[in-house]
Coordinates of C-alpha atoms in Angstrom, one line a residue:
X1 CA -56.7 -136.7 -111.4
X2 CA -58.3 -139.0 -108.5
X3 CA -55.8 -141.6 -109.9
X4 CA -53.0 -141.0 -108.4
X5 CA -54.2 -139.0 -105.8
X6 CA -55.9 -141.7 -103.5
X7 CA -52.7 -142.6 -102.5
X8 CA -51.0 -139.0 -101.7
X9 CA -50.4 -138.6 -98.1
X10 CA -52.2 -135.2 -97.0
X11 CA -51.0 -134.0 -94.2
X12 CA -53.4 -133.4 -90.8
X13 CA -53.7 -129.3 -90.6
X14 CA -52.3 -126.7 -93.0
X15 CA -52.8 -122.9 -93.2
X16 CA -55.2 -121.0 -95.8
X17 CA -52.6 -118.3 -96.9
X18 CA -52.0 -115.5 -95.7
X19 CA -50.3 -113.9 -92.5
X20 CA -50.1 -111.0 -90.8
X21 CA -46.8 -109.0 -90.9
X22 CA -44.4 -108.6 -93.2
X23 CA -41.3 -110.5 -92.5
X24 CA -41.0 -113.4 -94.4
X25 CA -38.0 -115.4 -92.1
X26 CA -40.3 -115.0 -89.1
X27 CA -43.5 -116.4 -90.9
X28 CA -41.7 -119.2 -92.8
X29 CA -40.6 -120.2 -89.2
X30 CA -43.5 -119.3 -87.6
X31 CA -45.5 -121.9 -90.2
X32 CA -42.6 -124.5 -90.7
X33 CA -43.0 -125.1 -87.3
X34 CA -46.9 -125.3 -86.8
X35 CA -47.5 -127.6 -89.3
X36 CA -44.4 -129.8 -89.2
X37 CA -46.4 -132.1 -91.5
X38 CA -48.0 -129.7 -94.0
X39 CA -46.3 -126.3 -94.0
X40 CA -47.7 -124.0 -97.0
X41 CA -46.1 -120.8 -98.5
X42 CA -47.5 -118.3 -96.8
X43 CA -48.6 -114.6 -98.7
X44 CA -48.1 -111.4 -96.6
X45 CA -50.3 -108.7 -97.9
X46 CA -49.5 -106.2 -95.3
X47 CA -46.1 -105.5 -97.7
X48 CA -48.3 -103.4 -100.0
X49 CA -49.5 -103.5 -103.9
X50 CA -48.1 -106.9 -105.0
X51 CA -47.8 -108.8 -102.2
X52 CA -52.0 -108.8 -101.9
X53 CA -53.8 -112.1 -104.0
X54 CA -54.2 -110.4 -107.1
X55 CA -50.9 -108.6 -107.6
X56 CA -48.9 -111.7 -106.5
X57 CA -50.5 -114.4 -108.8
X58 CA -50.5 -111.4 -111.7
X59 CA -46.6 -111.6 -111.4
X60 CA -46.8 -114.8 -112.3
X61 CA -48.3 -114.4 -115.4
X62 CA -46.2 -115.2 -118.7
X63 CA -46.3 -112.4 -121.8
X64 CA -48.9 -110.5 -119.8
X65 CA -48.2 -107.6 -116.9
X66 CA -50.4 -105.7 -114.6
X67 CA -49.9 -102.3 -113.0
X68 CA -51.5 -100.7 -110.4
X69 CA -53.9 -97.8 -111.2
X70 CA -56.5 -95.8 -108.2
X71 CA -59.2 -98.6 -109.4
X72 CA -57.4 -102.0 -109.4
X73 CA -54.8 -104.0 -111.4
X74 CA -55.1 -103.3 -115.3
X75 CA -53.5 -105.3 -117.8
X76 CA -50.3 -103.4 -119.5
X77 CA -47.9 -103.7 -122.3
X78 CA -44.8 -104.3 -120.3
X79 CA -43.3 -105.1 -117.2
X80 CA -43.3 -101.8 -114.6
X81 CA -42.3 -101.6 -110.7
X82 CA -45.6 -103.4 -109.4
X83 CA -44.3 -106.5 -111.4
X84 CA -41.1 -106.4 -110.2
X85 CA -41.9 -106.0 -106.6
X86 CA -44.5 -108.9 -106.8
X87 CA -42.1 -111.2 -108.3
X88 CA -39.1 -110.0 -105.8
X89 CA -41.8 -110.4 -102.7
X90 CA -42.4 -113.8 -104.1
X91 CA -38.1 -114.7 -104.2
X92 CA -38.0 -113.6 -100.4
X93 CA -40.5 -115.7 -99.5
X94 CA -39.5 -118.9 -101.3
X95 CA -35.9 -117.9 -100.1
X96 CA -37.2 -118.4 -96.1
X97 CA -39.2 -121.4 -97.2
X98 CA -36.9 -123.1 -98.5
X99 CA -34.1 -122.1 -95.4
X100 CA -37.1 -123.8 -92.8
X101 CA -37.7 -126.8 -95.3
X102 CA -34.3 -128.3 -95.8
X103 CA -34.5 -131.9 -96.0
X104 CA -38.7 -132.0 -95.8
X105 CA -40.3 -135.1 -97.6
X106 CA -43.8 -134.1 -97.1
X107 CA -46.6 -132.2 -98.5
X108 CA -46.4 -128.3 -99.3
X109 CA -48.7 -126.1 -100.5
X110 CA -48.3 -122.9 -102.5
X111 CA -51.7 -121.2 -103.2
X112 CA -52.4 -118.3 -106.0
X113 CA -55.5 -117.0 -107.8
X114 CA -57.6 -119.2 -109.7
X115 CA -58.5 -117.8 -113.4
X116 CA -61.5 -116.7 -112.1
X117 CA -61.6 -114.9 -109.4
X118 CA -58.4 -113.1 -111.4
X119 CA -60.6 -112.1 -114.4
X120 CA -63.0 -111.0 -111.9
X121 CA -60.3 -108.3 -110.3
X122 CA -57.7 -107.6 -112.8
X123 CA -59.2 -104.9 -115.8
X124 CA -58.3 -104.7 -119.3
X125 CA -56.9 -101.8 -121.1
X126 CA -60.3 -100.1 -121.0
X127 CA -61.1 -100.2 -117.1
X128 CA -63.7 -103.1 -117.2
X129 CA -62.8 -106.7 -116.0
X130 CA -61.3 -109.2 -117.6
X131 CA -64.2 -111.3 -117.0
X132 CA -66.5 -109.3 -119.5
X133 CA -64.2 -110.4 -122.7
X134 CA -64.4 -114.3 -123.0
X135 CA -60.9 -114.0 -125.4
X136 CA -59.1 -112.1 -122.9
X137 CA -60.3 -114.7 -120.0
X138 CA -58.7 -117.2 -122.1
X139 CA -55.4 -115.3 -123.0
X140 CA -55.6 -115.1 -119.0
X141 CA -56.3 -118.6 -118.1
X142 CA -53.2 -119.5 -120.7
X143 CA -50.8 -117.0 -119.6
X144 CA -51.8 -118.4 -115.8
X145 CA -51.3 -121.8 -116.3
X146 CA -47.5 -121.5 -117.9
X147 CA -46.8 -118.9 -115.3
X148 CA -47.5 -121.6 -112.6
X149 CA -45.5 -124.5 -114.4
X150 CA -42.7 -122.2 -114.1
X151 CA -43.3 -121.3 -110.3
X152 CA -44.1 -124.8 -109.5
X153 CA -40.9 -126.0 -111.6
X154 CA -38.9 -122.8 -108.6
X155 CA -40.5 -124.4 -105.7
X156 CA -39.8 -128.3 -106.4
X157 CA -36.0 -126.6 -107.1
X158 CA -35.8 -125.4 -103.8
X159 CA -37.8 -128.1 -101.9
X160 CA -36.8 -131.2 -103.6
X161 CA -38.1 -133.8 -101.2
X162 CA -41.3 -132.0 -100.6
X163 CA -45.0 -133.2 -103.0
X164 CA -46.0 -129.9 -104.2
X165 CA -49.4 -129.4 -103.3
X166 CA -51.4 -126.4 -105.6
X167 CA -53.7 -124.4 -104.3
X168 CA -56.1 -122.3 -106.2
X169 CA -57.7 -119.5 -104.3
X170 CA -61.5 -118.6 -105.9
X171 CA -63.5 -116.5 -103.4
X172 CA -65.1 -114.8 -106.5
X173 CA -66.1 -118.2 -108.5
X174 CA -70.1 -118.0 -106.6
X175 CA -70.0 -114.6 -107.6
X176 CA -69.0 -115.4 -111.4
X177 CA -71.3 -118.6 -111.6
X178 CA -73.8 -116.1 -110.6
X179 CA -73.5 -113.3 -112.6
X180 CA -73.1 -111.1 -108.9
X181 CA -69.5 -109.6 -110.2
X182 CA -70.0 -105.5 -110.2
X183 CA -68.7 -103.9 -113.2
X184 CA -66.3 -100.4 -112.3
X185 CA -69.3 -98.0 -112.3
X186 CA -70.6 -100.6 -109.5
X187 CA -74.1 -100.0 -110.9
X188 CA -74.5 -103.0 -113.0
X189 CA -73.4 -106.3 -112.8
X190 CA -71.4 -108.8 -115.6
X191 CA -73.4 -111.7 -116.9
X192 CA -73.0 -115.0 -115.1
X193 CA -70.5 -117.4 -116.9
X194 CA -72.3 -120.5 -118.5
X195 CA -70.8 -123.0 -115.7
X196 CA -69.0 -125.4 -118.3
X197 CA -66.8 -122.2 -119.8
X198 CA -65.8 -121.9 -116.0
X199 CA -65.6 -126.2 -115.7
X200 CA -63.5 -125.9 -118.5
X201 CA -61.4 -123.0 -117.9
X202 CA -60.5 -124.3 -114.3
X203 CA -59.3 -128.0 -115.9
X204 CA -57.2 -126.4 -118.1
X205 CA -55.4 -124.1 -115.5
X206 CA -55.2 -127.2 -113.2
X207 CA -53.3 -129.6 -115.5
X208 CA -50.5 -126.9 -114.9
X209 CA -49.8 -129.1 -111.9
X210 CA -49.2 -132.7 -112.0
X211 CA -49.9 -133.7 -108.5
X212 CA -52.9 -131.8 -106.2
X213 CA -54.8 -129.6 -107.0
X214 CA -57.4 -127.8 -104.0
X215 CA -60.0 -125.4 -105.0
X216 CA -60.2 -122.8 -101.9
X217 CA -62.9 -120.3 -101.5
X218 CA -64.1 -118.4 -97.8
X219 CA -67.4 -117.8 -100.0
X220 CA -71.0 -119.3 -99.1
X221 CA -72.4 -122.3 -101.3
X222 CA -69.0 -123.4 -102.3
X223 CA -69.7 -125.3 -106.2
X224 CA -68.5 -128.7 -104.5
X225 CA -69.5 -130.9 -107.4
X226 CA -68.5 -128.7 -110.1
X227 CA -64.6 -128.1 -108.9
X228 CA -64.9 -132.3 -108.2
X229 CA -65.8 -132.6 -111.8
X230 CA -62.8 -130.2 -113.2
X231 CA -60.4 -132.1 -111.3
X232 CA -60.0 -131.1 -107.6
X233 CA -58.5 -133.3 -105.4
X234 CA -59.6 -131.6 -102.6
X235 CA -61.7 -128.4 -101.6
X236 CA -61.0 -126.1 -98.8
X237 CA -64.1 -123.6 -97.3
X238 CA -65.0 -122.0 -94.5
X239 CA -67.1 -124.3 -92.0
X240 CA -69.0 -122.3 -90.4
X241 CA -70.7 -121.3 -93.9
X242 CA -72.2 -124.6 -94.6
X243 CA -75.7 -125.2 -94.4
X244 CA -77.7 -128.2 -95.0
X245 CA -78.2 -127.6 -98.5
X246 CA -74.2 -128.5 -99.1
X247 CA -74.7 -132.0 -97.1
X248 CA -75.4 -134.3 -100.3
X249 CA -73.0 -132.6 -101.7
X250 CA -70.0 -133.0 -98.9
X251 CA -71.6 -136.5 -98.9
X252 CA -70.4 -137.4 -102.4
X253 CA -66.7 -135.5 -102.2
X254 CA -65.9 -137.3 -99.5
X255 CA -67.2 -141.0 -100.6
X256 CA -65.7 -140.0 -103.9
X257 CA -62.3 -139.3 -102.1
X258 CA -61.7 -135.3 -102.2
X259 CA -59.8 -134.2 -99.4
X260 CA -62.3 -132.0 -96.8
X261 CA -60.0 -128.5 -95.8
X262 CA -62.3 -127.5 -93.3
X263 CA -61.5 -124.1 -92.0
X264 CA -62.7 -124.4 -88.6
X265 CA -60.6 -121.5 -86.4
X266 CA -61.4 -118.0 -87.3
X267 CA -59.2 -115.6 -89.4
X268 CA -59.1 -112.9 -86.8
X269 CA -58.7 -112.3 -83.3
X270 CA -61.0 -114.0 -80.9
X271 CA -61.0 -116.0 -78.0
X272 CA -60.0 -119.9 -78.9
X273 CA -62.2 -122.7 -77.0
X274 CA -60.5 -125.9 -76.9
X275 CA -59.1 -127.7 -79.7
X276 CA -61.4 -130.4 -79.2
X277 CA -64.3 -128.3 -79.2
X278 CA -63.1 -126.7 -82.4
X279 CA -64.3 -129.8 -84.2
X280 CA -67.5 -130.5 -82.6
X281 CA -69.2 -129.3 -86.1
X282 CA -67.5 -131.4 -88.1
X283 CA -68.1 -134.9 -85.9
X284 CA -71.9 -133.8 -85.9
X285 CA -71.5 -133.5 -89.9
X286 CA -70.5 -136.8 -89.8
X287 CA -73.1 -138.7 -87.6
X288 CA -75.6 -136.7 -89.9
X289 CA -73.7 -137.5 -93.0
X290 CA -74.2 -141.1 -91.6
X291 CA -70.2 -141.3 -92.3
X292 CA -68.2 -143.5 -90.9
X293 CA -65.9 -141.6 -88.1
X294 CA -63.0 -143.6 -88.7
X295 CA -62.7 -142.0 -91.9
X296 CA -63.1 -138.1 -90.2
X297 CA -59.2 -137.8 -89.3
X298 CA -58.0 -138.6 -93.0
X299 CA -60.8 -136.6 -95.5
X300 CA -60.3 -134.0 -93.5
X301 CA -57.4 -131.2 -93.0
X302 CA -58.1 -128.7 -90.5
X303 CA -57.2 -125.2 -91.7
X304 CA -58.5 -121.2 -90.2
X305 CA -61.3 -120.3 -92.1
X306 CA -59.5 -118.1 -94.5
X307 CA -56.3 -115.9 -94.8
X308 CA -55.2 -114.5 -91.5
X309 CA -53.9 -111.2 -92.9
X310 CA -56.6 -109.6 -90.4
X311 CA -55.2 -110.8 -87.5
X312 CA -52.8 -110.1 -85.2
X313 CA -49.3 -111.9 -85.0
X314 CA -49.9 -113.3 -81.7
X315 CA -53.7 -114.7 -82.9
X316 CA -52.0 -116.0 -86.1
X317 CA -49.5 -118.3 -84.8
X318 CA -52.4 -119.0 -81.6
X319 CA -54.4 -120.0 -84.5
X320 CA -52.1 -122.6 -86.9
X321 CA -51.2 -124.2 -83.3
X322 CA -54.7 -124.3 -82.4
X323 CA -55.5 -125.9 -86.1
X324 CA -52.7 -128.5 -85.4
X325 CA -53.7 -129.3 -81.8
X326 CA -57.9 -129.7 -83.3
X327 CA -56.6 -132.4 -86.2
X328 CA -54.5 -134.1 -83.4
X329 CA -57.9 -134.1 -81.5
X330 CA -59.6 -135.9 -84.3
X331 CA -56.8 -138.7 -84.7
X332 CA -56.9 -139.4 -81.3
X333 CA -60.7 -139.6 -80.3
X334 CA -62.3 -140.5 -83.9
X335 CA -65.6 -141.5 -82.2

């Protein structure tokens, strides 16, 4: 993978995925113009059942459907409404991306849900997850990885000048290596997954996409070196969830070349300092990485710290300026 990555031009700041709202013209325009030189397709859960994570990546899937029942997505036997509306949802929003990308050579990312953090919230037929039948985590993973070929195959279509940039959101892959994953009574939990099943599982869905592939996940004590080792180009976590205990391993993604997406601006509404103070953390990472700061501006692409589905409209396009304006910081003043 790290191949012919080294030389793929990442752009400076890029959004996490989601948006508030539920227009997708206004957002497409909204994140078009932010990041000029990394837009992403962005999700907008506030549409209902089917535009959320789960339901959008299950209308992805290939030979495999999910419906909605009062305790989650469950795995049916055909295609129903929630399918259809996740995979219409998904046509209006590549629609208004590709109106606001005519003519864009750059990077683009499209996110979905990993294979785990999927078998973690979809069930099978008999209301437990996914994730407590190792065959059905595998018919999952399969039907996954064709279903993306065939949405990454729609979006190079429609954006022909753009490199296609995956994204694989897996807030629930701790959780999962952990063995932390509540089953539906909520009073016990599934058993942890032995961590080269979910190595494995994660390669496999990966070389769905042949160009980048970043991990994301807004979850504490991100698994740096195990999502390096299955073929990540490039991670993207919350910043202000580090701890010490993740430097050696920050350390070795960056001198090994994976792309840092440090989400540095919070998801919801607060009061923004200034962009310059927004990276503060991550210069002091560096000096006590012992890192060289030249290097800061190009591992790194600034990012909120998650979805901003929470937020409000005005705070979400405050905040992919504010992203844009803290990577510009960073280029200037590398010191």
């Amino acid at each position: 993978m790290s191949g012919h990555t080294d030389a793929f031009a990442w752009g400076p700041a890029t959004g996490v995925g989601s948006m508030p709202g539920g227009d997708a013209r206004e957002t497409a325009k909204a994140v078009t113009g932010s990041f000029e030189d990394f837009p992403h397709l962005a999700e907008l859960p506030a549409r209902g059942p089917g535009a959320d994570m789960i339901g959008r990546t299950a209308g992805m899937l290939v030979e495999m459907y999910v419906h909605l029942e009062p305790s989650g997505w469950r795995i049916s036997d055909r295609p129903g409404r929630d399918t259809r509306r996740a995979r219409s949802w998904l046509g209006e929003d590549l629609d208004a991306l590709e109106e606001f990308t005519q003519g864009y050579t750059g990077p683009l990312k499209v996110q979905a849900v990993g294979p785990w953090t999927l078998a973690a919230g979809v069930e099978t037929r008999n209301g437990e997850s996914v994730l407590r039948d190792p065959g059905a985590v595998r018919d999952l993973a399969g039907s996954l990885a064709e279903g993306l070929r065939a949405h990454l195959a729609e979006v190079r279509r429609r954006a022909p000048g753009a490199q296609v940039v995956l994204q694989l959101d897996e807030p629930s892959l701790t959780a999962v290596l952990r063995g932390q994953v509540r089953t539906a009574s909520g009073y016990r939990t599934y058993r942890a997954v032995d961590r080269q099943v979910v190595e494995g599982t994660l390669r496999d869905v990966m070389r769905a996409h042949d160009g980048p592939v970043v991990v994301h996940s807004c979850a504490p004590d991100v698994p740096f070196a195990l999502l390096r080792r299955a073929g990540a180009a490039g991670v993207s976590f919350d910043f202000s969830l580090l701890t010490e205990r993740d430097d050696d391993a920050i350390g070795e993604a960056v001198e090994g070349g994976t792309q840092l997406f440090a989400g540095i601006v919070p998801g919801t509404d607060t009061a923004l300092s200034d962009p310059a103070g927004s990276v503060m953390g991550v210069r002091t990472l560096w000096r006590r990485l012992g890192l060289n700061p030249g290097t800061l501006a190009e591992s790194l692409v600034i990012t909120p710290s998650c979805g901003l589905a929470g937020a409000s409209p005005a705070y979400a396009r405050a905040a992919l300026a504010h992203c844009a304006r803290a990577a510009r910081s960073l280029a200037d003043n590398p010191e």
